[in-house]
């Protein structure tokens, strides 16, 4: 049993020439300007919306866009917002998101969003303008080496050499963004190429390169995996964002397999929603702020089945003490994820949905022939129940101040009957949202997991709302993060996108403060924000709706008012200032060495006492 | 509350595995930026490049062959190959050093400045190494030497006391023996 095949040098990646029936050459062929060719290609790729910001080097594209009604354009307030909107759109629909930015500062502002999409494997196509070809390299106005700068934060990027190459490059870019492990792709188009005329090349005629290694799921690996699964006494599923990227079919496959086997299941931050949180086999999220039962199950298991997750440091904790007694099966579409951080016993390289269905078919064919030993998981389930009893997400309740966890719980309860999508910023509020807001469906939870980008949530929510105009889209935010991309409120108002920004306001950069408390003896260096804006007035200044809650008694009615507000709304939820996110795997510790919150339930420890724990 | 004394969020590194050398032939589309992607991957992920050689080898299909000599633990070398495979212009990654007897050659130009006995000794050594003198003055030679890297290293070491002045090397080239294609 080994993953040697995943290690083998990949075979030649072939070009997928899709029957390159060359159209008849001749002077009669219609030629168009590069800007028109770009839009033709975007239309053929099914693009309905572009998030963008105009500027000198993309003016021909905007001019062409002006004459079309087929593609909607959302004018952002900063290019970082355009990329996060494209990400939100992509994560909530499964289709690539598209951004359009100008050269120089437009492209450099897009870098954070590209890096974010790369680390979270989100399919995004970013089109940037570039100075005219003959000016490249002359330090021209608004020139920067965009392909050089973005090479490290894209899956692939292109500097378009001529209008003739443009349509094929656009088709290949969408293919690269979505195929295999998805990711961001940037197309840098010099301004003179946007004017240059050339014939269009349709998707069917374009000769594209493969974006990954084509891997067949081997029956022998599936059989061996099922052998291990049938013998396991302490199994656990560990799933990630890859299941969501693999589409609804993969989530369905996961649910069917988990239920057929009866194994417990946990998930990374990125994978929430692939398996319903309301199911009794669900252990909650794992990792640094994951549940006690999930992390202990990971540590003590004898078989770990990892699906579309990558053994990130926030998940594994200390590597040399990570799940020491388990065999590990890893299903991933990217062979470089296998054995990268943690060596595994069986690697299945391929699409998560296909792999899960193959495992289920094998599991069921065996089950009918010879039933697995009755009750072999009883002891394991009893241990998990004991861990559950610890109630690691519990917190000290308060009747005179709003606890951030309580605010999320109320938000969850009051939106349960809605078609709801949640985005977050990054920090304490993000972890509380992951712990206390529960998802039963994939593509409902948009968060910056890999890069940890403060300022992601508000624009991402706008992107989600564009894709789902009738849904309730809530950005669970912190008072620090939300100010990083706050200007996108203006975008939401301009385009009538009624996103709700629910700010857990503790006047601190809460996660920074928590780490300073735990690691730096409470020296709160520059983690307190004085002079915060009045978020209610700010919302009104933008033309949105503002709400504030400072007492638990008014929370519900204010949340309902926010939900009912007919436009974009900011909710300033003033919460206890020095709350910590628990449980927590401290730095350099292992899964079974979690810190639990000092207080458990009840009113016995108030807000003041809590600070002393 | 017991916390790790390192105060680092990142897990404590495990014991280092033993490093070995690896020669990779990377067949890429010859397009702008292809080399930058390969080299950027090595620097961004902290891999070593001991030598690097690149030129177009298939003019018709616009393919270049990049030969990289790298060093690392076995698991790191596997990661390098898989990470290279993710780059779009990379068509194939061949671990040439995994072949038992793959041919490896390097060319060096070695300038030796000296007079008298040193010149005679340098010339004698060059003959033994089958190095050609491609430029001669009354007080200098430029030798062209080809061979496996160890041979080139040995020749350069021997020239050191005899007035070694400058060295230019190509880095390693490699190809499989026999009819097998890379």
Coordinates of C-alpha atoms in Angstrom, one line a residue, chain A:
Chain A
X1 CA 0.0 0.0 0.0
X2 CA 1.6 3.2 -1.0
X3 CA 1.1 6.3 -2.9
X4 CA 3.8 5.6 -5.3
X5 CA 1.7 6.2 -8.3
X6 CA 0.9 9.7 -7.2
X7 CA 4.6 10.2 -6.9
X8 CA 5.5 9.0 -10.4
X9 CA 6.5 11.6 -12.9
X10 CA 3.3 12.6 -14.7
X11 CA 2.9 11.4 -18.3
X12 CA 3.0 13.9 -21.0
X13 CA 0.2 16.4 -20.6
X14 CA -1.6 16.4 -23.9
X15 CA -3.2 19.2 -25.7
X16 CA -7.0 18.6 -25.9
X17 CA -7.5 19.6 -29.5
X18 CA -11.2 19.4 -29.7
X19 CA -11.5 18.4 -33.3
X20 CA -9.7 21.4 -34.6
X21 CA -11.8 21.8 -37.7
X22 CA -10.1 24.8 -39.1
X23 CA -12.5 27.2 -40.6
X24 CA -11.8 28.1 -44.2
X25 CA -9.1 30.7 -44.5
X26 CA -9.8 33.7 -46.6
X27 CA -10.3 37.3 -46.8
X28 CA -14.0 36.9 -46.2
X29 CA -13.4 35.9 -42.5
X30 CA -14.9 38.5 -40.2
X31 CA -12.3 40.3 -38.1
X32 CA -13.0 42.3 -35.0
X33 CA -11.1 44.4 -32.5
X34 CA -9.5 42.6 -29.6
X35 CA -11.9 44.2 -27.1
X36 CA -14.8 42.6 -29.1
X37 CA -13.1 39.3 -29.4
X38 CA -12.6 39.3 -25.6
X39 CA -16.3 39.9 -25.0
X40 CA -17.3 37.3 -27.6
X41 CA -15.2 34.8 -25.8
X42 CA -16.6 35.7 -22.4
X43 CA -20.1 35.4 -23.8
X44 CA -19.3 32.0 -25.2
X45 CA -17.9 31.0 -21.8
X46 CA -21.3 31.8 -20.3
X47 CA -20.1 34.9 -18.3
X48 CA -23.1 36.9 -17.1
X49 CA -21.4 39.4 -14.8
X50 CA -18.1 41.2 -14.5
X51 CA -16.9 42.9 -11.4
X52 CA -14.6 45.7 -12.5
X53 CA -13.2 49.2 -12.4
X54 CA -12.3 51.2 -15.5
X55 CA -9.1 52.9 -16.3
X56 CA -6.9 54.0 -19.2
X57 CA -5.6 50.7 -20.2
X58 CA -9.0 49.0 -20.4
X59 CA -11.1 51.8 -22.0
X60 CA -11.5 49.9 -25.3
X61 CA -13.0 47.0 -23.4
X62 CA -15.3 49.2 -21.4
X63 CA -16.3 50.9 -24.7
X64 CA -17.2 47.5 -26.2
X65 CA -19.0 46.5 -23.0
X66 CA -21.1 49.7 -23.2
X67 CA -22.6 48.5 -26.5
X68 CA -23.7 45.1 -25.2
X69 CA -26.4 44.1 -22.8
X70 CA -25.5 40.4 -22.6
X71 CA -22.9 41.0 -19.8
X72 CA -23.7 42.9 -16.6
X73 CA -21.0 45.0 -15.1
X74 CA -20.8 45.8 -11.3
X75 CA -18.7 48.8 -10.7
X76 CA -16.6 48.2 -7.5
X77 CA -14.9 50.8 -5.3
X78 CA -11.5 49.1 -5.1
X79 CA -10.0 46.3 -7.3
X80 CA -9.5 44.1 -4.2
X81 CA -13.3 44.2 -3.9
X82 CA -13.7 43.1 -7.5
X83 CA -11.7 40.0 -6.9
X84 CA -13.5 39.1 -3.6
X85 CA -16.8 39.6 -5.3
X86 CA -15.7 37.3 -8.1
X87 CA -14.7 34.8 -5.4
X88 CA -18.1 35.1 -3.7
X89 CA -19.9 34.6 -7.0
X90 CA -17.7 31.6 -7.8
X91 CA -18.1 29.9 -4.4
X92 CA -21.8 30.3 -4.3
X93 CA -22.5 29.2 -7.9
X94 CA -19.6 26.8 -8.8
X95 CA -19.0 28.9 -11.9
X96 CA -15.8 31.0 -12.4
X97 CA -16.1 34.6 -11.3
X98 CA -14.7 37.3 -13.6
X99 CA -13.0 40.6 -12.7
X100 CA -11.8 43.4 -14.9
X101 CA -9.1 45.8 -13.8
X102 CA -6.8 48.4 -15.4
X103 CA -3.1 48.4 -15.6
X104 CA -0.6 49.4 -12.9
X105 CA -2.4 50.1 -9.6
X106 CA -5.5 48.3 -10.9
X107 CA -3.5 45.1 -11.2
X108 CA -1.6 45.5 -8.0
X109 CA -4.8 46.1 -6.0
X110 CA -6.1 42.9 -7.4
X111 CA -3.1 40.9 -6.0
X112 CA -4.7 40.2 -2.6
X113 CA -7.8 38.8 -4.1
X114 CA -5.8 36.6 -6.5
X115 CA -3.7 35.2 -3.7
X116 CA -6.8 34.6 -1.7
X117 CA -8.4 32.7 -4.6
X118 CA -5.2 30.7 -5.1
X119 CA -5.0 29.5 -1.5
X120 CA -8.6 28.6 -1.3
X121 CA -8.7 27.0 -4.8
X122 CA -11.5 29.3 -6.2
X123 CA -12.0 29.6 -9.9
X124 CA -11.6 33.3 -10.9
X125 CA -10.6 34.9 -14.2
X126 CA -9.1 38.3 -13.9
X127 CA -8.6 40.5 -17.0
X128 CA -6.2 43.4 -16.6
X129 CA -5.3 46.1 -19.0
X130 CA -1.6 46.7 -19.9
X131 CA 0.1 49.6 -21.6
X132 CA 0.6 49.2 -25.4
X133 CA 3.1 46.6 -26.5
X134 CA 5.7 49.1 -27.7
X135 CA 5.6 50.9 -24.3
X136 CA 6.1 47.7 -22.2
X137 CA 9.4 48.0 -20.4
X138 CA 9.7 51.8 -20.6
X139 CA 8.2 52.5 -17.2
X140 CA 5.2 54.0 -18.9
X141 CA 2.3 55.7 -17.0
X142 CA 0.4 53.0 -15.0
X143 CA 2.8 50.3 -16.2
X144 CA 3.8 47.5 -13.9
X145 CA 5.0 44.0 -14.6
X146 CA 1.6 42.4 -14.0
X147 CA 2.4 38.9 -15.2
X148 CA 5.6 39.0 -13.1
X149 CA 3.9 40.3 -10.0
X150 CA 1.0 37.9 -10.3
X151 CA 2.9 34.8 -11.3
X152 CA 3.2 33.7 -7.7
X153 CA -0.4 34.3 -6.9
X154 CA -2.2 32.8 -9.9
X155 CA -2.6 29.3 -11.1
X156 CA -1.5 30.6 -14.5
X157 CA -1.3 34.0 -16.2
X158 CA -1.0 35.3 -19.7
X159 CA 0.4 38.4 -21.4
X160 CA -1.6 38.4 -24.6
X161 CA 0.9 38.9 -27.5
X162 CA -1.7 39.6 -30.3
X163 CA -5.4 39.9 -30.9
X164 CA -5.1 36.7 -32.9
X165 CA -4.1 34.7 -29.8
X166 CA -6.7 36.5 -27.6
X167 CA -9.8 34.2 -28.0
X168 CA -7.8 31.0 -27.5
X169 CA -6.1 32.4 -24.4
X170 CA -9.5 33.4 -22.9
X171 CA -10.9 29.9 -23.6
X172 CA -7.8 28.3 -22.1
X173 CA -7.9 30.6 -19.1
X174 CA -11.4 29.5 -18.2
X175 CA -10.4 25.9 -18.7
X176 CA -7.4 26.3 -16.4
X177 CA -9.4 28.2 -13.8
X178 CA -12.0 25.5 -13.5
X179 CA -10.3 22.2 -14.3
X180 CA -8.6 20.0 -11.8
X181 CA -7.9 22.0 -8.6
X182 CA -9.5 25.3 -9.4
X183 CA -7.7 28.6 -9.0
X184 CA -7.3 32.2 -10.3
X185 CA -6.0 33.0 -13.8
X186 CA -5.0 36.4 -15.0
X187 CA -5.1 37.7 -18.6
X188 CA -3.0 40.8 -19.2
X189 CA -4.1 42.6 -22.4
X190 CA -2.0 45.4 -23.8
X191 CA -4.1 48.4 -24.9
X192 CA -3.1 48.2 -28.6
X193 CA -4.1 44.5 -28.7
X194 CA -7.6 45.7 -27.6
X195 CA -7.8 47.7 -30.8
X196 CA -6.0 45.3 -33.1
X197 CA -8.3 43.3 -35.4
X198 CA -8.3 39.5 -35.8
X199 CA -10.8 36.7 -36.4
X200 CA -12.7 35.1 -33.6
X201 CA -11.8 31.5 -32.5
X202 CA -14.6 29.6 -30.9
X203 CA -14.3 27.4 -27.9
X204 CA -14.7 24.3 -30.1
X205 CA -11.9 25.4 -32.4
X206 CA -9.4 26.5 -29.7
X207 CA -6.5 24.2 -29.0
X208 CA -6.1 24.1 -25.2
X209 CA -3.6 22.7 -22.9
X210 CA -4.5 20.5 -20.0
X211 CA -4.5 22.2 -16.6
X212 CA -3.6 19.2 -14.5
X213 CA -2.7 15.5 -14.6
X214 CA -5.5 13.3 -15.8
X215 CA -5.7 10.5 -13.3
X216 CA -7.8 7.4 -13.4
X217 CA -9.2 6.2 -10.1
X218 CA -7.7 2.8 -9.7
X219 CA -10.0 0.0 -8.7
X220 CA -7.2 -1.6 -6.6
X221 CA -6.9 1.5 -4.5
X222 CA -10.6 1.6 -4.0
X223 CA -10.7 -2.0 -3.0
X224 CA -7.8 -1.6 -0.5
X225 CA -9.5 1.5 0.9
X226 CA -12.7 -0.4 1.5
X227 CA -10.8 -3.2 3.1
X228 CA -9.4 -0.8 5.6
X229 CA -12.8 0.8 6.1
X230 CA -14.4 -2.5 6.9
X231 CA -11.8 -3.4 9.4
X232 CA -11.6 0.0 11.1
X233 CA -12.7 0.3 14.7
X234 CA -12.1 4.0 15.1
X235 CA -12.7 5.6 11.7
X236 CA -13.3 9.2 10.9
X237 CA -13.9 11.2 7.7
X238 CA -11.9 14.4 7.4
X239 CA -13.3 16.5 4.5
X240 CA -12.4 19.9 3.1
X241 CA -13.2 22.5 0.5
X242 CA -12.3 20.1 -2.3
X243 CA -15.7 18.4 -1.8
X244 CA -17.4 21.7 -2.3
X245 CA -15.3 22.5 -5.4
X246 CA -16.2 19.1 -6.9
X247 CA -19.8 20.2 -7.0
X248 CA -23.1 19.2 -5.6
X249 CA -22.6 15.6 -6.7
X250 CA -19.6 15.2 -4.5
X251 CA -21.5 16.4 -1.4
X252 CA -24.3 13.9 -2.3
X253 CA -21.7 11.2 -2.7
X254 CA -20.1 12.1 0.6
X255 CA -23.5 12.0 2.4
X256 CA -24.4 8.6 0.9
X257 CA -21.0 7.1 1.8
X258 CA -20.9 8.5 5.4
X259 CA -24.4 7.3 6.1
X260 CA -23.8 3.9 4.6
X261 CA -20.7 3.4 6.7
X262 CA -22.0 5.0 9.8
X263 CA -18.6 6.7 10.4
X264 CA -18.3 10.0 12.2
X265 CA -17.3 13.0 10.0
X266 CA -15.5 16.3 10.6
X267 CA -14.6 19.0 8.2
X268 CA -12.2 21.9 7.7
X269 CA -13.3 25.5 7.8
X270 CA -13.5 25.5 4.0
X271 CA -15.6 22.3 3.8
X272 CA -18.5 23.3 6.0
X273 CA -21.9 22.5 4.5
X274 CA -20.7 19.6 2.4
X275 CA -22.1 17.3 5.1
X276 CA -25.2 18.6 7.0
X277 CA -24.3 20.0 10.5
X278 CA -27.7 18.8 11.8
X279 CA -26.8 15.2 11.3
X280 CA -25.9 13.1 14.4
X281 CA -22.7 11.7 12.7
X282 CA -21.4 15.3 12.4
X283 CA -18.6 16.2 14.8
X284 CA -18.3 19.8 14.0
X285 CA -15.3 21.6 12.5
X286 CA -11.8 20.5 13.4
X287 CA -8.5 22.3 13.8
X288 CA -7.2 25.2 15.9
X289 CA -10.7 26.3 17.0
X290 CA -12.5 23.1 16.1
X291 CA -14.6 21.0 18.4
X292 CA -13.2 18.8 21.2
X293 CA -14.8 15.8 19.7
X294 CA -13.6 16.4 16.2
X295 CA -10.0 16.9 17.2
X296 CA -9.9 14.0 19.7
X297 CA -11.4 11.8 17.0
X298 CA -8.7 12.8 14.6
X299 CA -6.0 12.2 17.2
X300 CA -7.3 8.8 18.4
X301 CA -8.7 7.3 15.1
X302 CA -7.3 4.2 13.5
X303 CA -8.5 5.1 10.1
X304 CA -8.6 8.6 8.6
X305 CA -10.4 9.2 5.3
X306 CA -9.4 12.6 4.0
X307 CA -11.4 13.9 1.1
X308 CA -10.5 17.1 -0.6
X309 CA -8.5 18.6 2.3
X310 CA -4.8 19.3 2.5
X311 CA -3.5 18.8 6.1
X312 CA -3.1 22.5 6.6
X313 CA -1.1 23.6 9.7
X314 CA -4.2 25.1 11.2
X315 CA -5.8 21.7 11.0
X316 CA -3.0 19.4 12.0
X317 CA -1.4 21.3 14.9
X318 CA 1.9 19.7 15.8
X319 CA 2.8 17.4 12.9
X320 CA 4.9 14.9 14.8
X321 CA 2.0 14.2 17.1
X322 CA -0.7 14.3 14.4
X323 CA -3.0 11.3 14.6
X324 CA -0.2 8.9 15.5
X325 CA -2.1 5.6 15.4
X326 CA -4.1 5.9 12.1
X327 CA -3.9 4.6 8.6
X328 CA -4.7 7.4 6.2
X329 CA -6.6 7.5 2.9
X330 CA -6.3 10.7 1.0
X331 CA -8.6 11.6 -1.9
X332 CA -7.5 14.7 -3.8
X333 CA -7.5 16.0 -7.3
X334 CA -4.0 17.6 -6.9
X335 CA -1.3 15.0 -6.6
X336 CA 1.0 17.5 -5.0
X337 CA -1.3 17.7 -2.0
X338 CA -0.6 14.1 -1.2
X339 CA 2.2 13.4 1.2
X340 CA 3.0 17.1 1.3
X341 CA 2.6 17.6 5.0
X342 CA 1.5 14.2 6.3
X343 CA 2.5 10.9 4.7
X344 CA -0.6 8.7 3.8
X345 CA -1.1 5.0 3.2
X346 CA -3.4 5.2 0.2
X347 CA -3.7 8.0 -2.3
X348 CA -6.7 8.2 -4.6
X349 CA -6.0 11.0 -7.2
X350 CA -9.1 12.2 -8.9
X351 CA -12.4 14.0 -8.6
X352 CA -13.9 13.8 -5.1
X353 CA -17.4 12.9 -6.4
X354 CA -16.2 10.1 -8.6
X355 CA -13.9 8.7 -5.9
X356 CA -16.7 8.8 -3.3
X357 CA -19.1 7.1 -5.6
X358 CA -16.5 4.4 -6.4
X359 CA -16.0 3.9 -2.6
X360 CA -19.7 3.6 -2.0
X361 CA -20.2 1.1 -4.8
X362 CA -17.4 -1.0 -3.5
X363 CA -18.6 -0.7 0.1
X364 CA -22.1 -1.8 -0.9
X365 CA -21.0 -4.7 -3.0
X366 CA -19.0 -6.0 -0.1
X367 CA -21.8 -5.4 2.4
X368 CA -24.2 -7.6 0.6
X369 CA -21.7 -10.5 0.4
X370 CA -20.4 -10.4 4.0
X371 CA -21.8 -8.0 6.6
X372 CA -19.2 -6.1 8.6
X373 CA -18.8 -7.2 12.2
X374 CA -21.8 -6.1 14.2
X375 CA -21.1 -3.4 16.8
X376 CA -17.5 -2.9 16.0
X377 CA -17.9 0.9 16.2
X378 CA -19.8 0.9 19.5
X379 CA -16.8 1.6 21.7
X380 CA -15.7 4.4 19.3
X381 CA -19.1 6.0 19.3
X382 CA -19.2 5.9 23.1
X383 CA -15.9 7.7 23.3
X384 CA -17.1 10.3 20.9
X385 CA -20.3 10.8 22.9
X386 CA -18.1 11.4 26.0
X387 CA -16.1 14.0 24.2
X388 CA -19.3 15.6 23.0
X389 CA -20.4 15.9 26.6
X390 CA -17.6 18.4 27.2
X391 CA -19.6 20.9 25.1
X392 CA -16.4 22.6 23.9
X393 CA -18.3 25.5 22.2
X394 CA -20.1 26.4 25.3
X395 CA -19.5 29.9 26.8
X396 CA -20.5 31.9 29.8
X397 CA -23.8 33.5 29.1
X398 CA -24.7 37.0 30.2
X399 CA -28.0 38.8 30.7
X400 CA -26.6 42.3 30.6
X401 CA -24.1 42.2 27.8
X402 CA -24.2 40.6 24.3
X403 CA -21.9 37.7 24.0
X404 CA -20.5 37.4 20.5
X405 CA -21.4 33.6 20.4
X406 CA -24.9 34.4 21.5
X407 CA -25.3 37.0 18.8
X408 CA -24.3 34.4 16.1
X409 CA -26.6 31.8 17.7
X410 CA -29.5 34.3 17.5
X411 CA -28.6 35.3 13.9
X412 CA -28.6 31.6 13.0
X413 CA -32.0 30.9 14.7
X414 CA -33.7 33.9 13.2
X415 CA -32.5 33.1 9.6
X416 CA -33.2 29.3 9.7
X417 CA -36.3 29.5 7.5
X418 CA -34.5 31.7 5.0
X419 CA -32.5 31.0 1.8
X420 CA -29.4 32.2 3.5
X421 CA -25.7 32.6 2.5
X422 CA -23.0 33.6 4.9
X423 CA -19.7 35.2 4.3
X424 CA -17.2 36.3 6.9
X425 CA -14.2 38.5 7.4
X426 CA -11.2 37.1 9.3
X427 CA -10.7 36.8 13.0
X428 CA -12.6 35.9 16.1
X429 CA -16.0 36.5 14.5
X430 CA -15.1 34.1 11.7
X431 CA -14.4 31.3 14.2
X432 CA -17.5 32.0 16.2
X433 CA -19.5 32.0 12.9
X434 CA -18.0 28.6 12.0
X435 CA -18.8 27.2 15.5
X436 CA -22.3 28.6 16.0
X437 CA -23.8 29.1 12.5
X438 CA -24.6 25.7 11.1
X439 CA -24.8 24.7 7.4
X440 CA -26.8 21.9 5.9
X441 CA -25.9 22.6 2.3
X442 CA -22.7 23.3 0.3
X443 CA -21.9 26.6 -1.3
X444 CA -23.6 28.5 1.5
X445 CA -20.5 29.5 3.5
X446 CA -17.9 31.8 2.0
X447 CA -14.8 32.6 4.0
X448 CA -11.1 33.3 3.5
X449 CA -9.6 30.2 4.9
X450 CA -6.1 29.9 3.4
X451 CA -4.9 33.5 3.1
X452 CA -6.9 34.8 6.0
X453 CA -7.9 38.0 4.2
X454 CA -9.5 40.7 6.4
X455 CA -11.9 42.6 4.2
X456 CA -13.0 39.5 2.3
X457 CA -16.5 39.2 3.6
X458 CA -18.3 42.4 2.5
X459 CA -17.3 42.2 -1.2
X460 CA -17.7 38.5 -1.2
X461 CA -21.3 39.0 0.1
X462 CA -21.9 41.4 -2.8
X463 CA -20.7 38.8 -5.3
X464 CA -23.0 36.2 -3.7
X465 CA -26.0 38.6 -3.8
X466 CA -25.4 39.3 -7.5
X467 CA -25.6 35.6 -8.2
X468 CA -28.6 35.1 -5.8
X469 CA -30.6 38.3 -5.9
X470 CA -33.5 36.9 -3.8
X471 CA -31.4 35.2 -1.1
X472 CA -30.5 36.6 2.3
X473 CA -26.8 37.2 2.2
X474 CA -25.1 38.0 5.5
X475 CA -21.5 39.0 6.1
X476 CA -20.6 38.2 9.6
X477 CA -17.9 40.8 10.3
X478 CA -15.6 42.3 12.9
X479 CA -15.2 46.0 13.5
X480 CA -11.6 45.7 12.3
X481 CA -12.0 43.7 9.1
X482 CA -15.1 45.4 7.9
X483 CA -13.2 48.7 7.6
X484 CA -10.7 47.2 5.2
X485 CA -13.2 47.1 2.3
X486 CA -16.1 49.2 3.8
X487 CA -16.2 51.3 0.7
X488 CA -18.0 48.5 -1.1
X489 CA -21.1 49.5 0.7
X490 CA -21.3 52.1 -2.0
X491 CA -21.3 49.4 -4.6
X492 CA -24.1 47.5 -2.8
X493 CA -26.2 50.6 -2.7
X494 CA -25.6 51.6 -6.3
X495 CA -26.6 48.1 -7.6
X496 CA -29.5 47.5 -5.1
X497 CA -27.8 44.5 -3.5
X498 CA -29.4 44.1 -0.1
X499 CA -26.4 42.5 1.7
X500 CA -26.5 42.5 5.5
X501 CA -23.3 43.2 7.4
X502 CA -23.4 41.9 10.9
X503 CA -20.5 43.4 12.8
X504 CA -19.5 41.9 16.1
X505 CA -18.0 45.0 17.5
X506 CA -15.7 44.6 20.5
X507 CA -13.5 47.6 19.6
X508 CA -10.5 45.2 19.5
X509 CA -8.7 43.4 16.7
X510 CA -10.0 40.5 18.7
X511 CA -7.9 37.6 17.4
X512 CA -4.7 39.7 17.7
X513 CA -5.7 40.6 21.3
X514 CA -6.5 37.0 22.1
X515 CA -3.0 35.9 21.0
X516 CA -1.5 38.8 22.9
X517 CA -3.3 37.6 26.0
X518 CA -2.2 34.0 25.6
X519 CA 1.3 34.5 24.2
X520 CA 2.4 38.0 25.2
X521 CA 1.2 38.4 28.7
X522 CA -1.6 40.7 27.9
X523 CA 0.5 43.4 26.3
X524 CA -2.2 44.6 23.9
X525 CA 0.1 46.3 21.5
X526 CA -2.0 48.2 18.9
X527 CA -4.9 45.9 19.0
X528 CA -7.5 48.4 20.4
X529 CA -9.4 50.6 18.0
X530 CA -10.3 54.0 19.4
X531 CA -12.3 56.4 17.3
X532 CA -14.4 53.7 15.5
X533 CA -16.9 55.2 13.2
X534 CA -20.6 55.3 14.2
X535 CA -21.6 52.4 12.0
X536 CA -25.2 53.3 12.0
X537 CA -24.5 56.8 10.7
X538 CA -22.0 55.4 8.3
X539 CA -24.6 53.0 6.8
X540 CA -27.0 55.9 6.4
X541 CA -24.2 58.1 4.9
X542 CA -23.8 55.4 2.2
X543 CA -27.6 55.3 1.7
X544 CA -28.1 52.0 3.5
X545 CA -29.7 51.0 6.7
X546 CA -28.0 51.1 10.1
X547 CA -28.9 49.2 13.3
X548 CA -27.3 48.9 16.7
X549 CA -27.8 46.5 19.5
X550 CA -26.1 46.9 22.9
X551 CA -28.2 44.7 25.1
X552 CA -29.3 41.0 24.7
X553 CA -32.9 42.0 25.2
X554 CA -33.0 44.0 22.0
X555 CA -31.0 41.7 19.9
X556 CA -33.8 39.6 18.3
X557 CA -36.0 42.5 17.3
X558 CA -33.0 44.4 15.8
X559 CA -31.8 41.3 13.8
X560 CA -35.3 40.9 12.4
X561 CA -35.4 44.5 11.4
X562 CA -32.0 44.1 9.7
X563 CA -33.3 41.1 7.8
X564 CA -36.4 43.0 6.7
X565 CA -34.5 46.1 5.7
X566 CA -35.1 46.5 2.0
X567 CA -31.5 47.4 1.1
X568 CA -27.9 47.0 2.2
X569 CA -27.6 47.2 6.0
X570 CA -24.9 47.5 8.6
X571 CA -25.6 46.0 12.1
X572 CA -23.4 47.3 14.8
X573 CA -23.6 44.5 17.4
X574 CA -21.8 45.7 20.5
X575 CA -20.4 42.7 22.2
X576 CA -18.3 41.9 25.3
X577 CA -14.8 43.2 24.6
X578 CA -12.4 40.6 25.9
X579 CA -14.1 37.3 24.9
X580 CA -11.8 34.6 23.6
X581 CA -12.4 31.9 21.0
X582 CA -12.3 28.5 22.6
X583 CA -11.6 25.7 22.4
X584 CA -8.1 26.2 21.0
X585 CA -5.2 24.1 20.1
X586 CA -2.3 26.2 21.3
X587 CA 0.8 26.8 19.2
X588 CA 2.9 23.8 18.7
X589 CA 0.5 21.5 20.5
X590 CA -1.3 18.4 19.3
X591 CA -5.0 17.7 18.7
X592 CA -5.5 16.1 22.2
X593 CA -4.0 19.0 24.0
X594 CA -6.8 21.5 23.5
X595 CA -7.4 24.4 25.7
X596 CA -11.1 24.6 26.7
X597 CA -13.0 27.7 27.7
X598 CA -12.7 28.2 31.5
X599 CA -16.4 28.7 32.0
X600 CA -19.0 26.2 30.8
X601 CA -22.6 27.2 31.1
X602 CA -24.8 29.4 33.2
X603 CA -24.5 32.8 34.6
X604 CA -22.1 32.1 37.5
X605 CA -19.2 33.8 35.8
X606 CA -20.1 37.3 34.5
X607 CA -18.4 39.4 31.9
X608 CA -15.9 40.7 34.5
X609 CA -15.1 37.3 35.9
X610 CA -14.6 35.9 32.5
X611 CA -11.6 38.2 32.0
X612 CA -9.9 36.6 34.9
X613 CA -10.1 33.0 33.6

